């Protein structure tokens, strides 16, 4: 896992959600794709997806329950999880997450 | 003021200071310079500088007192302020700041 993205554009203004529990910046790639890089502070939140997403965790620890799932799964730094398009997931952040979100 | 930086590298992992009151990401430029883009949530903090800085505010409102100054100055989105090298400033953030920090 590389530590940086090269040859990209970055939007200066942050995305701040859930009263500051989630802060991210948007990165634009030459192929027209985008990712967000950000943090989620300890909290229990529900995220809705438009595009399908891959959440890649650089650091932290959380429990995830995808829409329709009955079980919570635990993920930590170095792991990732997939979220379907037009769906949602519940996330309990136990230790602050540092993440990269890929939009597919 | 442009809304994005082009042809840059961005460090994936966030910089989180003051128990999450300040969250930023580091942007690296082709000329070897760097900037950070971030937010400061309402709080009263003291920042120390190494290099001299320009703080450019995209949004928000704060009061600043530079080291050695007797007066507080108010700055809002669309304004910027300079901080000398090897110095410090007190910052009271009244409305969440969205900023770009230039290191000189």
PDB file of C-alpha atoms in Angstrom:
ATOM      1  CA  UNK A   1       0.000   0.000   0.000  1.00  0.00           C
ATOM      2  CA  UNK A   2       1.639   3.235  -1.119  1.00  0.00           C
ATOM      3  CA  UNK A   3       1.558   6.199   1.209  1.00  0.00           C
ATOM      4  CA  UNK A   4       0.616   8.847  -1.338  1.00  0.00           C
ATOM      5  CA  UNK A   5      -1.231   9.475  -4.589  1.00  0.00           C
ATOM      6  CA  UNK A   6       0.813  11.121  -7.351  1.00  0.00           C
ATOM      7  CA  UNK A   7      -0.201  13.220 -10.346  1.00  0.00           C
ATOM      8  CA  UNK A   8      -3.633  14.042  -8.974  1.00  0.00           C
ATOM      9  CA  UNK A   9      -5.800  17.063  -8.290  1.00  0.00           C
ATOM     10  CA  UNK A  10      -7.126  17.742  -4.816  1.00  0.00           C
ATOM     11  CA  UNK A  11     -10.127  19.845  -3.834  1.00  0.00           C
ATOM     12  CA  UNK A  12      -9.075  22.467  -1.307  1.00  0.00           C
ATOM     13  CA  UNK A  13     -12.301  22.462   0.688  1.00  0.00           C
ATOM     14  CA  UNK A  14     -12.927  19.587   3.081  1.00  0.00           C
ATOM     15  CA  UNK A  15     -16.043  17.435   3.254  1.00  0.00           C
ATOM     16  CA  UNK A  16     -17.364  17.505   6.815  1.00  0.00           C
ATOM     17  CA  UNK A  17     -20.191  15.165   7.784  1.00  0.00           C
ATOM     18  CA  UNK A  18     -21.978  14.090  10.941  1.00  0.00           C
ATOM     19  CA  UNK A  19     -21.148  17.179  12.967  1.00  0.00           C
ATOM     20  CA  UNK A  20     -17.431  16.701  12.286  1.00  0.00           C
ATOM     21  CA  UNK A  21     -17.255  12.976  13.065  1.00  0.00           C
ATOM     22  CA  UNK A  22     -16.174  12.436   9.440  1.00  0.00           C
ATOM     23  CA  UNK A  23     -13.721  14.773   7.662  1.00  0.00           C
ATOM     24  CA  UNK A  24     -12.407  14.046   4.173  1.00  0.00           C
ATOM     25  CA  UNK A  25     -10.752  15.633   1.154  1.00  0.00           C
ATOM     26  CA  UNK A  26     -11.526  14.713  -2.446  1.00  0.00           C
ATOM     27  CA  UNK A  27      -8.777  13.512  -4.809  1.00  0.00           C
ATOM     28  CA  UNK A  28      -9.330  13.545  -8.583  1.00  0.00           C
ATOM     29  CA  UNK A  29      -7.390  11.196 -10.872  1.00  0.00           C
ATOM     30  CA  UNK A  30      -6.287  11.689 -14.492  1.00  0.00           C
ATOM     31  CA  UNK A  31      -8.666   8.906 -15.613  1.00  0.00           C
ATOM     32  CA  UNK A  32     -11.636  10.883 -14.258  1.00  0.00           C
ATOM     33  CA  UNK A  33     -12.115   8.719 -11.174  1.00  0.00           C
ATOM     34  CA  UNK A  34     -12.160  10.101  -7.655  1.00  0.00           C
ATOM     35  CA  UNK A  35     -11.344   8.958  -4.153  1.00  0.00           C
ATOM     36  CA  UNK A  36     -11.784  10.566  -0.779  1.00  0.00           C
ATOM     37  CA  UNK A  37      -9.178  10.416   1.978  1.00  0.00           C
ATOM     38  CA  UNK A  38     -10.326  11.080   5.491  1.00  0.00           C
ATOM     39  CA  UNK A  39     -10.885  10.212   9.090  1.00  0.00           C
ATOM     40  CA  UNK A  40     -13.849   9.037  11.149  1.00  0.00           C
ATOM     41  CA  UNK A  41     -13.747   9.763  14.871  1.00  0.00           C
ATOM     42  CA  UNK A  42     -15.181   7.278  17.392  1.00  0.00           C
ATOM     43  CA  UNK A  43     -18.929   7.215  16.811  1.00  0.00           C
ATOM     44  CA  UNK A  44     -21.798   5.103  15.512  1.00  0.00           C
ATOM     45  CA  UNK A  45     -22.985   6.317  12.104  1.00  0.00           C
ATOM     46  CA  UNK A  46     -24.927   5.189   9.056  1.00  0.00           C
ATOM     47  CA  UNK A  47     -23.504   5.953   5.616  1.00  0.00           C
ATOM     48  CA  UNK A  48     -25.520   5.768   2.411  1.00  0.00           C
ATOM     49  CA  UNK A  49     -23.804   4.913  -0.871  1.00  0.00           C
ATOM     50  CA  UNK A  50     -24.492   6.073  -4.401  1.00  0.00           C
ATOM     51  CA  UNK A  51     -21.668   4.405  -6.317  1.00  0.00           C
ATOM     52  CA  UNK A  52     -20.234   1.180  -4.959  1.00  0.00           C
ATOM     53  CA  UNK A  53     -17.316   1.811  -2.617  1.00  0.00           C
ATOM     54  CA  UNK A  54     -14.204   0.173  -1.291  1.00  0.00           C
ATOM     55  CA  UNK A  55     -13.176   1.474   2.121  1.00  0.00           C
ATOM     56  CA  UNK A  56      -9.449   0.915   2.673  1.00  0.00           C
ATOM     57  CA  UNK A  57      -8.359   1.457   6.270  1.00  0.00           C
ATOM     58  CA  UNK A  58      -4.902   2.928   6.874  1.00  0.00           C
ATOM     59  CA  UNK A  59      -5.370   2.869  10.634  1.00  0.00           C
ATOM     60  CA  UNK A  60      -8.016   2.414  13.297  1.00  0.00           C
ATOM     61  CA  UNK A  61     -10.666  -0.130  14.181  1.00  0.00           C
ATOM     62  CA  UNK A  62     -14.373  -0.378  13.447  1.00  0.00           C
ATOM     63  CA  UNK A  63     -17.338  -2.712  13.258  1.00  0.00           C
ATOM     64  CA  UNK A  64     -19.444  -2.714  10.100  1.00  0.00           C
ATOM     65  CA  UNK A  65     -22.934  -3.971   9.349  1.00  0.00           C
ATOM     66  CA  UNK A  66     -23.933  -3.818   5.700  1.00  0.00           C
ATOM     67  CA  UNK A  67     -27.584  -3.222   4.781  1.00  0.00           C
ATOM     68  CA  UNK A  68     -29.407  -6.542   4.948  1.00  0.00           C
ATOM     69  CA  UNK A  69     -26.639  -8.255   6.892  1.00  0.00           C
ATOM     70  CA  UNK A  70     -27.345  -9.729  10.291  1.00  0.00           C
ATOM     71  CA  UNK A  71     -23.782  -9.763  11.583  1.00  0.00           C
ATOM     72  CA  UNK A  72     -21.252  -7.092  12.431  1.00  0.00           C
ATOM     73  CA  UNK A  73     -17.738  -7.567  11.029  1.00  0.00           C
ATOM     74  CA  UNK A  74     -14.624  -6.054  12.565  1.00  0.00           C
ATOM     75  CA  UNK A  75     -12.035  -4.300  10.392  1.00  0.00           C
ATOM     76  CA  UNK A  76      -8.722  -2.706  11.305  1.00  0.00           C
ATOM     77  CA  UNK A  77      -5.923  -0.727   9.706  1.00  0.00           C
ATOM     78  CA  UNK A  78      -4.493  -2.650   6.733  1.00  0.00           C
ATOM     79  CA  UNK A  79      -7.891  -4.155   5.872  1.00  0.00           C
ATOM     80  CA  UNK A  80     -10.652  -3.051   3.526  1.00  0.00           C
ATOM     81  CA  UNK A  81     -14.322  -3.727   2.940  1.00  0.00           C
ATOM     82  CA  UNK A  82     -16.684  -3.381  -0.008  1.00  0.00           C
ATOM     83  CA  UNK A  83     -20.050  -1.631   0.006  1.00  0.00           C
ATOM     84  CA  UNK A  84     -22.577  -2.131  -2.812  1.00  0.00           C
ATOM     85  CA  UNK A  85     -24.023   0.753  -4.825  1.00  0.00           C
ATOM     86  CA  UNK A  86     -27.268   2.385  -3.668  1.00  0.00           C
ATOM     87  CA  UNK A  87     -26.984   0.766  -0.286  1.00  0.00           C
ATOM     88  CA  UNK A  88     -25.897   1.691   3.225  1.00  0.00           C
ATOM     89  CA  UNK A  89     -23.827   0.484   6.119  1.00  0.00           C
ATOM     90  CA  UNK A  90     -23.742   1.026   9.845  1.00  0.00           C
ATOM     91  CA  UNK A  91     -20.295   1.725  11.207  1.00  0.00           C
ATOM     92  CA  UNK A  92     -19.205   1.745  14.817  1.00  0.00           C
ATOM     93  CA  UNK A  93     -15.775   3.362  14.959  1.00  0.00           C
ATOM     94  CA  UNK A  94     -13.896   2.067  17.976  1.00  0.00           C
ATOM     95  CA  UNK A  95     -10.510   3.677  17.261  1.00  0.00           C
ATOM     96  CA  UNK A  96     -10.222   6.664  14.929  1.00  0.00           C
ATOM     97  CA  UNK A  97     -10.228   5.470  11.319  1.00  0.00           C
ATOM     98  CA  UNK A  98      -7.893   6.846   8.708  1.00  0.00           C
ATOM     99  CA  UNK A  99      -9.237   5.733   5.345  1.00  0.00           C
ATOM    100  CA  UNK A 100      -9.213   5.924   1.571  1.00  0.00           C
ATOM    101  CA  UNK A 101     -12.641   5.522  -0.059  1.00  0.00           C
ATOM    102  CA  UNK A 102     -12.668   4.270  -3.663  1.00  0.00           C
ATOM    103  CA  UNK A 103     -15.774   4.997  -5.745  1.00  0.00           C
ATOM    104  CA  UNK A 104     -16.316   2.302  -8.365  1.00  0.00           C
TER     105      UNK A 104
ATOM    106  CA  UNK B   1      -8.885  31.724  -5.456  1.00  0.00           C
ATOM    107  CA  UNK B   2      -9.008  28.391  -7.301  1.00  0.00           C
ATOM    108  CA  UNK B   3     -10.932  25.533  -5.794  1.00  0.00           C
ATOM    109  CA  UNK B   4      -8.356  22.787  -6.375  1.00  0.00           C
ATOM    110  CA  UNK B   5      -4.642  22.069  -6.726  1.00  0.00           C
ATOM    111  CA  UNK B   6      -3.622  20.251  -9.919  1.00  0.00           C
ATOM    112  CA  UNK B   7      -0.628  18.035 -10.722  1.00  0.00           C
ATOM    113  CA  UNK B   8       0.202  17.367  -7.088  1.00  0.00           C
ATOM    114  CA  UNK B   9       0.828  14.433  -4.772  1.00  0.00           C
ATOM    115  CA  UNK B  10      -1.258  13.938  -1.668  1.00  0.00           C
ATOM    116  CA  UNK B  11      -0.358  11.940   1.437  1.00  0.00           C
ATOM    117  CA  UNK B  12      -3.094   9.392   2.160  1.00  0.00           C
ATOM    118  CA  UNK B  13      -2.858   9.543   5.937  1.00  0.00           C
ATOM    119  CA  UNK B  14      -4.382  12.550   7.690  1.00  0.00           C
ATOM    120  CA  UNK B  15      -2.673  14.775  10.244  1.00  0.00           C
ATOM    121  CA  UNK B  16      -4.814  14.884  13.380  1.00  0.00           C
ATOM    122  CA  UNK B  17      -3.923  17.320  16.138  1.00  0.00           C
ATOM    123  CA  UNK B  18      -5.411  18.563  19.383  1.00  0.00           C
ATOM    124  CA  UNK B  19      -7.641  15.560  19.997  1.00  0.00           C
ATOM    125  CA  UNK B  20      -9.226  15.924  16.545  1.00  0.00           C
ATOM    126  CA  UNK B  21      -9.867  19.671  16.713  1.00  0.00           C
ATOM    127  CA  UNK B  22      -7.533  20.027  13.699  1.00  0.00           C
ATOM    128  CA  UNK B  23      -7.551  17.574  10.779  1.00  0.00           C
ATOM    129  CA  UNK B  24      -5.456  18.126   7.667  1.00  0.00           C
ATOM    130  CA  UNK B  25      -3.975  16.383   4.642  1.00  0.00           C
ATOM    131  CA  UNK B  26      -0.565  17.165   3.154  1.00  0.00           C
ATOM    132  CA  UNK B  27      -0.218  18.200  -0.497  1.00  0.00           C
ATOM    133  CA  UNK B  28       3.194  18.016  -2.230  1.00  0.00           C
ATOM    134  CA  UNK B  29       3.982  20.218  -5.232  1.00  0.00           C
ATOM    135  CA  UNK B  30       6.302  19.548  -8.190  1.00  0.00           C
ATOM    136  CA  UNK B  31       8.659  22.315  -7.020  1.00  0.00           C
ATOM    137  CA  UNK B  32       9.211  20.472  -3.735  1.00  0.00           C
ATOM    138  CA  UNK B  33       7.026  22.768  -1.655  1.00  0.00           C
ATOM    139  CA  UNK B  34       4.138  21.551   0.474  1.00  0.00           C
ATOM    140  CA  UNK B  35       0.852  22.839   1.778  1.00  0.00           C
ATOM    141  CA  UNK B  36      -1.691  21.381   4.154  1.00  0.00           C
ATOM    142  CA  UNK B  37      -5.443  21.594   3.611  1.00  0.00           C
ATOM    143  CA  UNK B  38      -7.663  21.090   6.596  1.00  0.00           C
ATOM    144  CA  UNK B  39     -10.260  22.133   9.093  1.00  0.00           C
ATOM    145  CA  UNK B  40     -10.193  23.459  12.653  1.00  0.00           C
ATOM    146  CA  UNK B  41     -13.302  22.883  14.744  1.00  0.00           C
ATOM    147  CA  UNK B  42     -14.465  25.506  17.272  1.00  0.00           C
ATOM    148  CA  UNK B  43     -11.821  25.611  19.998  1.00  0.00           C
ATOM    149  CA  UNK B  44      -9.056  27.733  21.485  1.00  0.00           C
ATOM    150  CA  UNK B  45      -5.624  26.406  20.546  1.00  0.00           C
ATOM    151  CA  UNK B  46      -1.986  27.438  20.314  1.00  0.00           C
ATOM    152  CA  UNK B  47      -0.010  26.508  17.217  1.00  0.00           C
ATOM    153  CA  UNK B  48       3.766  26.602  17.000  1.00  0.00           C
ATOM    154  CA  UNK B  49       5.464  27.273  13.669  1.00  0.00           C
ATOM    155  CA  UNK B  50       8.707  25.963  12.235  1.00  0.00           C
ATOM    156  CA  UNK B  51       8.678  27.488   8.769  1.00  0.00           C
ATOM    157  CA  UNK B  52       6.805  30.749   8.259  1.00  0.00           C
ATOM    158  CA  UNK B  53       3.197  30.152   7.240  1.00  0.00           C
ATOM    159  CA  UNK B  54       0.357  31.777   5.391  1.00  0.00           C
ATOM    160  CA  UNK B  55      -3.042  30.605   6.574  1.00  0.00           C
ATOM    161  CA  UNK B  56      -5.633  31.117   3.831  1.00  0.00           C
ATOM    162  CA  UNK B  57      -9.216  30.709   5.041  1.00  0.00           C
ATOM    163  CA  UNK B  58     -11.735  29.187   2.630  1.00  0.00           C
ATOM    164  CA  UNK B  59     -14.537  29.408   5.176  1.00  0.00           C
ATOM    165  CA  UNK B  60     -15.164  30.032   8.855  1.00  0.00           C
ATOM    166  CA  UNK B  61     -14.298  32.675  11.405  1.00  0.00           C
ATOM    167  CA  UNK B  62     -11.540  32.980  13.996  1.00  0.00           C
ATOM    168  CA  UNK B  63      -9.608  35.353  16.203  1.00  0.00           C
ATOM    169  CA  UNK B  64      -5.818  35.265  16.125  1.00  0.00           C
ATOM    170  CA  UNK B  65      -3.165  36.582  18.470  1.00  0.00           C
ATOM    171  CA  UNK B  66       0.384  36.277  17.199  1.00  0.00           C
ATOM    172  CA  UNK B  67       3.229  35.711  19.676  1.00  0.00           C
ATOM    173  CA  UNK B  68       4.227  39.074  21.115  1.00  0.00           C
ATOM    174  CA  UNK B  69       1.074  40.819  19.901  1.00  0.00           C
ATOM    175  CA  UNK B  70      -1.246  42.453  22.381  1.00  0.00           C
ATOM    176  CA  UNK B  71      -4.375  42.466  20.239  1.00  0.00           C
ATOM    177  CA  UNK B  72      -6.588  39.773  18.757  1.00  0.00           C
ATOM    178  CA  UNK B  73      -7.449  40.117  15.052  1.00  0.00           C
ATOM    179  CA  UNK B  74     -10.542  38.600  13.466  1.00  0.00           C
ATOM    180  CA  UNK B  75     -10.303  36.700  10.160  1.00  0.00           C
ATOM    181  CA  UNK B  76     -13.019  35.080   8.056  1.00  0.00           C
ATOM    182  CA  UNK B  77     -13.367  32.971   4.931  1.00  0.00           C
ATOM    183  CA  UNK B  78     -11.724  34.734   1.984  1.00  0.00           C
ATOM    184  CA  UNK B  79      -9.027  36.284   4.190  1.00  0.00           C
ATOM    185  CA  UNK B  80      -5.548  35.126   5.143  1.00  0.00           C
ATOM    186  CA  UNK B  81      -2.928  35.876   7.756  1.00  0.00           C
ATOM    187  CA  UNK B  82       0.843  35.456   8.004  1.00  0.00           C
ATOM    188  CA  UNK B  83       2.728  33.774  10.830  1.00  0.00           C
ATOM    189  CA  UNK B  84       6.513  34.204  11.251  1.00  0.00           C
ATOM    190  CA  UNK B  85       8.917  31.240  11.388  1.00  0.00           C
ATOM    191  CA  UNK B  86       9.813  29.725  14.775  1.00  0.00           C
ATOM    192  CA  UNK B  87       6.936  31.494  16.438  1.00  0.00           C
ATOM    193  CA  UNK B  88       3.415  30.707  17.627  1.00  0.00           C
ATOM    194  CA  UNK B  89      -0.113  31.993  17.544  1.00  0.00           C
ATOM    195  CA  UNK B  90      -3.226  31.615  19.646  1.00  0.00           C
ATOM    196  CA  UNK B  91      -6.342  30.902  17.643  1.00  0.00           C
ATOM    197  CA  UNK B  92      -9.915  31.003  18.828  1.00  0.00           C
ATOM    198  CA  UNK B  93     -12.038  29.325  16.176  1.00  0.00           C
ATOM    199  CA  UNK B  94     -15.574  30.712  16.335  1.00  0.00           C
ATOM    200  CA  UNK B  95     -16.985  28.997  13.225  1.00  0.00           C
ATOM    201  CA  UNK B  96     -15.316  25.907  11.766  1.00  0.00           C
ATOM    202  CA  UNK B  97     -12.339  26.942   9.643  1.00  0.00           C
ATOM    203  CA  UNK B  98     -11.586  25.400   6.295  1.00  0.00           C
ATOM    204  CA  UNK B  99      -8.041  26.420   5.399  1.00  0.00           C
ATOM    205  CA  UNK B 100      -4.986  26.058   3.208  1.00  0.00           C
ATOM    206  CA  UNK B 101      -1.677  26.462   5.048  1.00  0.00           C
ATOM    207  CA  UNK B 102       1.311  27.566   2.940  1.00  0.00           C
ATOM    208  CA  UNK B 103       4.778  26.809   4.308  1.00  0.00           C
ATOM    209  CA  UNK B 104       7.300  29.414   3.133  1.00  0.00           C
TER     210      UNK B 104
END
